[in-house]
Coordinates of C-alpha atoms and ligand atoms in Angstrom, one line a residue:
M1 CA 0.0 0.0 0.0
T2 CA 1.4 3.4 -0.8
I3 CA 0.6 6.2 1.5
N4 CA 0.1 9.7 0.1
Y5 CA 2.3 11.7 2.4
S6 CA 1.2 15.0 1.1
D7 CA -2.3 14.0 2.3
R8 CA -1.1 12.6 5.6
I9 CA 1.1 15.6 6.3
P10 CA -0.9 18.8 6.0
N11 CA 1.4 21.4 4.4
N12 CA 1.6 24.6 2.4
V13 CA 4.9 23.7 0.8
D14 CA 3.5 21.7 -2.1
L15 CA 5.0 18.5 -0.7
G16 CA 3.2 16.4 -3.4
S17 CA 5.4 17.9 -6.2
N18 CA 8.7 17.0 -4.6
R19 CA 9.3 13.3 -4.7
T20 CA 12.7 13.3 -3.2
L21 CA 11.6 15.3 -0.2
Q22 CA 8.5 13.2 0.1
R23 CA 10.6 10.0 0.2
A24 CA 12.9 11.5 2.8
L25 CA 9.9 12.3 5.0
E26 CA 8.4 8.9 4.4
H27 CA 11.5 7.4 6.0
W28 CA 11.5 9.8 8.9
Q29 CA 7.8 9.7 9.8
P30 CA 7.7 6.1 11.2
E31 CA 10.7 6.9 13.3
F32 CA 9.0 10.0 14.6
L33 CA 5.9 8.0 15.5
K34 CA 8.0 5.4 17.3
W35 CA 9.7 8.1 19.2
W36 CA 6.3 9.7 20.1
E37 CA 4.9 6.4 21.4
E38 CA 8.1 5.6 23.4
L39 CA 8.9 9.1 24.8
G40 CA 5.8 11.2 24.3
P41 CA 3.1 11.6 26.9
K42 CA 3.1 8.4 28.9
D43 CA -0.1 6.4 29.2
F44 CA -2.5 8.7 27.3
Q45 CA -1.9 7.6 23.7
V46 CA -5.4 6.2 23.3
A47 CA -7.2 9.1 24.9
D48 CA -9.3 11.4 22.7
V49 CA -7.9 14.9 23.2
Y50 CA -9.6 18.1 22.1
L51 CA -6.8 19.5 20.1
R52 CA -6.0 22.4 17.8
T53 CA -4.4 21.3 14.5
A54 CA -2.7 23.8 12.2
T55 CA -4.1 23.6 8.7
S56 CA -2.9 26.8 7.0
V57 CA -1.2 30.1 7.8
D58 CA -4.2 32.2 7.2
A59 CA -4.4 34.9 9.9
K60 CA -8.2 34.6 9.9
G61 CA -8.3 30.9 10.7
W62 CA -5.2 28.7 10.7
A63 CA -6.4 25.9 12.9
T64 CA -9.2 23.4 13.4
Y65 CA -10.3 22.0 16.8
G66 CA -11.5 18.4 17.4
Y67 CA -10.9 15.2 19.3
V68 CA -7.8 13.4 18.2
R69 CA -5.8 10.5 19.6
M70 CA -2.3 12.0 19.9
P71 CA -0.5 9.4 17.7
E72 CA -3.0 10.3 14.9
Y73 CA -2.3 14.0 15.2
R74 CA -1.6 15.5 11.8
W75 CA 1.8 17.1 12.3
G76 CA 2.0 19.4 9.3
I77 CA 4.5 21.7 7.6
F78 CA 3.7 25.3 7.4
L79 CA 5.8 28.3 6.4
N80 CA 4.5 31.9 6.3
E81 CA 3.7 33.2 2.8
R82 CA 6.8 34.3 0.9
D83 CA 7.2 38.0 0.5
P84 CA 8.8 38.5 -2.9
N85 CA 10.2 41.9 -1.8
R86 CA 11.8 40.7 1.4
R87 CA 15.4 42.0 1.8
I88 CA 18.2 41.1 4.2
G89 CA 17.3 43.2 7.3
F90 CA 20.7 43.5 9.1
G91 CA 24.4 42.8 9.0
D92 CA 27.0 43.1 6.3
N93 CA 24.6 42.1 3.5
F94 CA 21.9 44.5 4.6
G95 CA 19.5 45.4 1.8
Q96 CA 20.4 42.5 -0.5
E97 CA 18.0 39.9 -1.6
V98 CA 17.2 37.2 0.9
W99 CA 18.3 33.6 0.2
Q100 CA 16.0 30.9 -1.0
Q101 CA 18.8 28.4 -0.8
V102 CA 21.5 27.9 1.8
P103 CA 24.8 29.7 0.8
G104 CA 27.7 27.2 0.9
E105 CA 29.8 29.3 3.2
Y106 CA 27.0 29.3 5.9
R107 CA 25.8 25.8 5.4
A108 CA 27.4 24.3 8.6
T109 CA 26.5 27.2 10.8
L110 CA 22.9 27.3 9.6
R111 CA 22.5 23.6 10.0
R112 CA 23.8 23.9 13.6
L113 CA 21.4 26.7 14.4
I114 CA 18.5 24.7 13.0
V115 CA 19.5 21.5 14.8
T116 CA 20.0 23.4 18.2
Q117 CA 16.5 24.9 17.9
G118 CA 15.0 21.6 16.7
D119 CA 16.6 19.7 19.6
T120 CA 14.7 21.7 22.2
E121 CA 11.3 20.8 20.7
P122 CA 11.2 17.0 21.3
A123 CA 13.3 17.5 24.5
S124 CA 10.5 19.4 26.2
V125 CA 8.0 16.7 25.2
E126 CA 10.3 14.1 26.9
Q127 CA 10.7 16.3 30.0
Q128 CA 7.0 16.6 30.4
R129 CA 6.0 13.0 29.6
M130 CA 5.0 12.0 33.1
L131 CA 2.8 15.1 33.9
G132 CA -0.5 13.7 32.5
H133 CA -1.0 11.6 35.5
T134 CA -1.0 14.6 37.9
A135 CA -2.9 17.1 35.8
P136 CA -5.0 19.4 38.1
S137 CA -7.9 19.2 35.6
L138 CA -9.0 17.9 32.2
Y139 CA -8.6 21.5 30.9
D140 CA -5.0 21.5 32.0
L141 CA -4.4 18.0 30.8
R142 CA -5.6 19.1 27.3
N143 CA -3.3 22.1 27.4
L144 CA -0.3 20.0 28.3
F145 CA -1.0 17.7 25.3
Q146 CA -1.6 20.7 23.0
V147 CA 1.8 22.0 23.9
N148 CA 3.3 18.6 23.5
V149 CA 1.9 17.9 20.0
E150 CA 2.9 21.4 18.9
E151 CA 6.4 20.9 20.1
G152 CA 6.3 17.8 18.0
R153 CA 5.2 19.9 15.0
H154 CA 8.0 22.3 15.7
L155 CA 10.3 19.3 15.4
W156 CA 8.7 18.6 12.0
A157 CA 9.2 22.2 11.0
M158 CA 13.0 22.0 11.6
V159 CA 13.2 18.5 10.1
Y160 CA 11.5 19.8 7.0
L161 CA 14.3 22.4 6.6
L162 CA 17.0 19.8 7.2
H163 CA 15.5 17.5 4.6
A164 CA 14.6 20.1 2.1
Y165 CA 17.8 22.2 2.2
F166 CA 20.7 20.2 3.7
G167 CA 20.7 17.0 1.7
R168 CA 22.3 13.9 3.3
D169 CA 23.8 15.6 6.4
G170 CA 20.4 17.2 7.0
R171 CA 18.8 13.7 6.9
E172 CA 21.4 12.4 9.3
E173 CA 20.8 15.3 11.7
A174 CA 17.0 14.6 11.5
E175 CA 17.6 11.1 12.6
E176 CA 19.8 12.2 15.5
L177 CA 17.1 14.6 16.7
L178 CA 15.2 11.4 17.6
E179 CA 18.3 9.6 19.0
R180 CA 19.3 12.2 21.6
H181 CA 17.0 12.1 24.6
S182 CA 16.4 14.4 27.5
G183 CA 18.5 13.3 30.5
D184 CA 20.2 10.4 28.5
A185 CA 23.6 9.7 30.0
D186 CA 25.2 8.9 26.6
K187 CA 23.1 11.1 24.2
P188 CA 21.7 14.0 26.1
R189 CA 19.8 16.9 24.5
I190 CA 22.1 19.7 23.4
L191 CA 21.1 22.4 26.0
G192 CA 21.4 21.8 29.7
T193 CA 18.0 23.0 30.8
F194 CA 16.3 20.5 28.5
N195 CA 17.8 17.5 30.3
E196 CA 16.0 18.0 33.6
P197 CA 12.6 16.2 33.9
I198 CA 9.6 18.3 34.9
R199 CA 8.0 16.5 37.8
D200 CA 5.3 18.9 38.9
W201 CA 2.8 21.4 37.4
L202 CA 4.2 24.5 39.1
S203 CA 7.4 23.8 37.3
F204 CA 5.5 23.1 34.1
F205 CA 3.8 26.5 34.3
M206 CA 7.1 28.2 35.0
F207 CA 8.7 26.3 32.1
T208 CA 5.9 27.4 29.7
Y209 CA 6.1 30.9 30.9
F210 CA 9.9 31.4 31.1
T211 CA 11.5 28.6 28.9
D212 CA 8.9 28.7 26.1
R213 CA 9.5 32.4 26.1
D214 CA 13.2 31.9 25.6
G215 CA 12.0 29.8 22.6
K216 CA 9.9 32.8 21.5
F217 CA 12.9 35.0 21.4
Q218 CA 15.1 32.4 19.7
L219 CA 12.4 32.1 17.0
K220 CA 12.1 35.9 16.8
S221 CA 15.8 36.1 16.1
L222 CA 15.6 33.3 13.5
A223 CA 12.5 34.8 12.0
E224 CA 14.8 37.7 10.9
S225 CA 17.2 35.3 9.1
S226 CA 18.4 36.0 5.6
F227 CA 17.7 32.3 4.9
D228 CA 14.1 32.9 3.9
P229 CA 12.6 29.4 4.4
L230 CA 14.0 29.5 8.0
A231 CA 12.5 32.9 8.6
R232 CA 9.1 31.9 7.3
T233 CA 9.1 28.7 9.3
C234 CA 9.9 30.5 12.5
Q235 CA 7.3 33.2 11.9
F236 CA 4.6 30.6 11.8
M237 CA 5.9 28.7 14.8
L238 CA 5.6 31.9 16.8
T239 CA 1.8 31.8 16.2
E240 CA 1.6 28.4 18.0
E241 CA 4.2 29.3 20.7
A242 CA 1.9 32.1 22.0
H243 CA -0.5 29.5 23.4
H244 CA 2.4 27.8 25.3
M245 CA 3.2 31.0 27.1
F246 CA -0.5 31.6 27.7
V247 CA -0.6 28.3 29.5
G248 CA 2.3 29.4 31.8
D249 CA 1.0 32.9 32.3
T250 CA -2.6 31.8 33.2
G251 CA -1.3 28.8 35.1
I252 CA 0.8 30.9 37.5
N253 CA -2.0 33.4 37.7
R254 CA -4.4 30.7 38.9
V255 CA -1.9 29.3 41.4
V256 CA -1.6 32.9 42.8
R257 CA -5.4 33.4 42.9
R258 CA -6.0 30.1 44.7
S259 CA -3.3 31.1 47.3
L260 CA -5.0 34.4 47.8
E261 CA -8.4 32.7 48.3
V262 CA -7.0 30.6 51.0
M263 CA -5.2 33.5 52.6
H264 CA -8.6 35.3 52.6
E265 CA -10.6 32.4 54.0
L266 CA -8.1 31.7 56.8
N267 CA -7.1 35.3 57.3
T268 CA -3.4 34.5 57.2
D269 CA -0.3 34.8 55.2
D270 CA 1.5 32.2 57.2
P271 CA 3.1 29.9 54.5
Q272 CA 2.7 26.8 56.6
V273 CA -1.0 27.4 57.3
I274 CA -1.6 28.0 53.5
R275 CA 0.2 24.8 52.8
N276 CA -1.8 22.9 55.3
A277 CA -4.9 24.1 53.5
G278 CA -3.5 22.5 50.3
A279 CA -2.6 25.7 48.5
I280 CA 0.9 27.0 47.4
D281 CA 2.1 30.0 49.4
L282 CA 3.4 33.0 47.4
P283 CA 7.0 32.8 48.7
T284 CA 7.2 29.3 47.2
V285 CA 5.9 30.6 43.9
Q286 CA 8.7 33.2 44.1
R287 CA 11.3 30.6 44.6
Y288 CA 10.2 28.5 41.7
L289 CA 10.1 31.7 39.6
N290 CA 13.7 32.5 40.6
F291 CA 14.8 29.0 39.6
W292 CA 13.1 28.9 36.2
F293 CA 13.7 32.5 35.2
T294 CA 17.4 32.2 35.9
S295 CA 17.8 28.8 34.1
S296 CA 16.1 30.3 31.1
L297 CA 18.4 33.3 31.1
D298 CA 21.4 31.0 30.6
L299 CA 19.8 29.8 27.3
F300 CA 20.7 33.1 25.7
G301 CA 24.4 32.4 26.1
S302 CA 27.3 34.6 27.2
E303 CA 27.1 38.4 27.4
T304 CA 30.0 38.7 25.0
S305 CA 29.9 36.3 22.1
S306 CA 31.9 36.3 18.9
N307 CA 29.6 33.6 17.5
A308 CA 26.6 35.9 18.0
A309 CA 28.6 38.7 16.3
S310 CA 29.3 36.6 13.2
Y311 CA 25.6 35.3 13.1
F312 CA 24.6 39.0 13.0
A313 CA 27.3 40.1 10.5
N314 CA 26.5 37.2 8.2
G315 CA 22.7 37.8 8.4
L316 CA 22.0 34.3 9.9
K317 CA 20.3 35.4 13.2
G318 CA 19.1 38.9 13.9
R319 CA 17.8 40.8 16.9
P320 CA 14.2 40.1 17.8
D321 CA 12.0 42.7 16.0
E322 CA 15.1 44.0 14.1
A323 CA 12.9 46.6 12.4
Q324 CA 12.6 48.6 15.7
Y325 CA 16.3 49.4 15.6
E326 CA 17.6 52.4 13.6
D327 CA 21.0 51.0 12.8
H328 CA 20.9 47.6 11.2
I329 CA 24.6 47.3 10.6
A330 CA 25.6 47.9 14.2
V331 CA 29.4 48.2 13.6
E332 CA 29.9 51.6 15.2
Q333 CA 27.9 51.1 18.3
A334 CA 29.0 49.9 21.7
Y335 CA 27.2 48.2 24.5
T336 CA 28.0 48.6 28.2
L337 CA 28.1 45.6 30.4
E338 CA 28.2 45.5 34.1
L339 CA 30.5 42.7 35.1
P340 CA 31.8 41.3 38.3
D341 CA 35.2 42.8 39.2
G342 CA 36.5 39.7 40.9
S343 CA 36.7 41.3 44.4
G344 CA 33.0 41.5 45.3
G345 CA 32.1 44.6 43.3
T346 CA 31.2 45.4 39.7
K347 CA 32.9 47.2 36.8
S348 CA 31.6 48.6 33.5
E349 CA 33.0 47.3 30.2
Q350 CA 32.2 48.5 26.7
I351 CA 32.1 45.9 24.0
P352 CA 31.2 46.2 20.3
M353 CA 27.5 46.0 19.8
R354 CA 27.7 43.0 17.5
N355 CA 29.4 41.0 20.3
A356 CA 26.6 42.0 22.7
M357 CA 23.7 40.5 20.6
N358 CA 23.0 37.7 23.2
E359 CA 22.7 40.4 25.8
V360 CA 20.5 42.6 23.6
T361 CA 18.1 39.6 23.1
R362 CA 18.2 38.7 26.8
S363 CA 17.2 42.2 27.7
S364 CA 14.2 42.1 25.4
Y365 CA 13.3 38.8 26.9
V366 CA 13.5 40.2 30.5
R367 CA 11.2 43.0 29.5
D368 CA 8.7 40.5 28.1
C369 CA 8.9 38.4 31.2
E370 CA 8.0 41.5 33.3
I371 CA 4.5 41.8 31.7
G372 CA 3.2 38.6 33.4
V373 CA 4.8 39.5 36.7
K374 CA 3.0 42.8 36.7
R375 CA -0.3 41.1 35.9
W376 CA 0.1 38.6 38.8
N377 CA 1.1 41.4 41.1
R378 CA -2.1 43.3 40.2
V379 CA -4.1 40.3 41.4
I380 CA -2.2 40.3 44.7
E381 CA -2.6 44.0 45.1
K382 CA -6.4 43.8 44.4
A383 CA -6.7 41.2 47.1
G384 CA -5.1 43.7 49.5
H385 CA -1.8 42.1 50.1
S386 CA 1.6 43.8 50.2
F387 CA 3.6 40.8 48.9
R388 CA 4.9 41.2 45.4
L389 CA 6.5 38.8 43.0
A390 CA 9.6 40.0 41.2
L391 CA 12.1 38.8 38.6
P392 CA 15.5 38.4 40.1
S393 CA 18.5 40.2 38.6
T394 CA 20.1 38.7 35.5
R395 CA 23.2 38.3 37.6
F396 CA 21.5 35.9 40.1
R397 CA 22.2 32.1 40.0
R398 CA 23.8 32.2 36.6
S399 CA 25.7 29.2 35.1
I400 CA 26.7 30.8 31.8
G401 CA 28.4 34.0 31.1
N402 CA 30.3 36.6 33.2
W403 CA 28.1 36.1 36.2
A404 CA 28.4 32.3 36.2
G405 CA 29.1 31.0 39.7
V406 CA 29.2 34.5 41.2
P407 CA 27.0 34.5 44.3
T408 CA 24.6 37.5 44.5
T409 CA 21.4 38.4 46.1
P410 CA 18.3 38.1 44.0
E411 CA 18.7 41.9 43.4
G412 CA 22.2 41.2 42.0
V413 CA 24.4 42.5 44.8
P414 CA 27.5 40.3 44.9
M415 CA 28.1 38.5 48.2
S416 CA 30.3 35.8 49.7
A417 CA 29.6 32.1 49.0
E418 CA 28.9 31.6 52.8
Q419 CA 26.3 34.4 52.8
F420 CA 24.7 32.9 49.7
A421 CA 24.6 29.5 51.3
A422 CA 22.9 30.9 54.4
H423 CA 20.1 32.6 52.3
K424 CA 19.7 29.9 49.6
Q425 CA 16.7 28.3 51.3
A426 CA 14.8 31.6 51.1
W427 CA 15.6 32.2 47.4
L428 CA 15.5 28.9 45.7
P429 CA 13.3 25.8 45.9
S430 CA 14.6 23.7 48.7
E431 CA 14.2 19.9 48.9
S432 CA 11.3 20.4 51.3
D433 CA 9.6 22.8 48.9
Q434 CA 9.9 20.2 46.2
T435 CA 8.6 17.5 48.4
F436 CA 5.6 19.7 49.4
I437 CA 4.8 20.6 45.7
L438 CA 5.1 17.0 44.7
S439 CA 2.7 16.0 47.6
L440 CA 0.0 18.2 45.9
M441 CA 0.3 16.5 42.6
H442 CA -2.6 14.2 42.2
G443 CA -4.5 13.8 38.9
V444 CA -8.0 15.4 38.7
H445 CA -9.6 13.8 35.7
Q446 CA -13.3 14.6 36.0
P447 CA -14.8 17.3 33.8
G448 CA -14.9 20.7 35.5
K449 CA -13.1 19.6 38.7
M450 CA -9.9 21.4 39.8
A451 CA -7.2 20.4 42.2
A452 CA -7.3 22.3 45.4
W453 CA -4.0 24.2 44.7
I454 CA -5.2 26.0 41.6
A455 CA -8.2 28.3 40.7
P456 CA -10.3 27.4 37.6
P457 CA -9.5 29.2 34.4
D458 CA -11.6 32.3 33.4
R459 CA -12.7 30.5 30.3
G460 CA -12.4 27.3 28.4
I461 CA -10.8 26.5 25.0
N462 CA -12.3 27.6 21.7
N463 CA -15.5 29.0 23.4
N464 CA -16.2 25.8 25.2
P465 CA -17.1 25.9 28.9
V466 CA -14.5 25.2 31.5
D467 CA -16.2 21.9 32.5
Y468 CA -16.1 20.6 28.9
E469 CA -14.7 17.1 28.6
Y470 CA -11.4 18.2 27.1
V471 CA -9.9 14.7 27.3
K472 CA -11.9 11.6 27.0
L473 CA -10.1 8.9 28.9
H474 CA -10.8 5.3 28.1
Ligands
LIG1 FE1 8.4 24.9 20.2
LIG2 FE1 6.7 25.9 23.0

């Protein structure tokens, strides 16, 4: 029996007209499905899940909703429409025509960038595979699976580029994307953060708020690329990515709201009393926030980077929203970094702007992270409490860059290792915090029911009520 892959794989790249590409994807698809069954969401493969499936890139309606068993999800390939007038937007080749094929001199670098992005997509599915059992509601269970299938589609998006533009080494890289696994001792995922399992839903919400947002900024940088198929692929991925961050943003919001309800009912802000009532106290939310925000900051790389400078010079990877800058060449500008001086203080250092691109992107990311924090704080303020959540300084608990291993307060004031150790419990999730959070994790799988540690969402998915049966378990 021959399978028509252009039918099985929804796409807007005219897959049916490219036999070579079709054959390459025919070989890869069963491997992907095998990976999904082995390392995708554990034990829910036969459930009917109310999922969104991308079917086009039309701004007015790009997705359909319906019940799907996850292994039958139609992972498609979508690139934003080609703009025939698009020009290179930054770097040494500014203003020239964008590339429809990979230039030989940038082949290895572009492949590496695509593989690194691609690697994070299945990694997060692997990290989250156990969470279905402890979902606080069917609504949340469905959102988890929505995020998971879309990360699977993002893998497809990168594999399409590898197959379509990088020939044999591209196909080999596509296979390796299924061979590395999160946390695997021999073949781990490329980036450190993606090798830690996510065991609880507070971490999942933090991950989707902070780490998926790192993904957003990486995609925004690649969406500026002179390699037009990569840019158009990433532009469309951003459309889906927005929902992942929505899950994190509203998830944290609901945790905070539930905490405030309990504080109100019991007229207390004593963390232990709130915990005894089955909710999560706000200082614990802050500690998880500190952990996930800082681990996501590391994903942007070192403050000073000659790689980032050459990506920019060559037009491979730009700044998020490059159009907002006046100078797209950025050779004459400088960027001032505040660095540790090695004796407990800080010093300023000027570096060429192109070498500071990681830091420029990280700063945009931090500003974007602030938006949710403000929203959560408004909820706390309205409830009449003085507690405020805050993003720690970008110097705090860093493992990469100039501040790596430099002990500081969450505000970024350098301190001794002994002082840091003495305060660590107050700033980062302790073992007992983790034990407590894990103790709350019990699956709630009846329509409309919520776990006691989280408030219901304001509304359901696609105009359905909150108590809709978002996942039909069998
Ligand atoms: Fe993704
Ligand atoms: Fe995502």
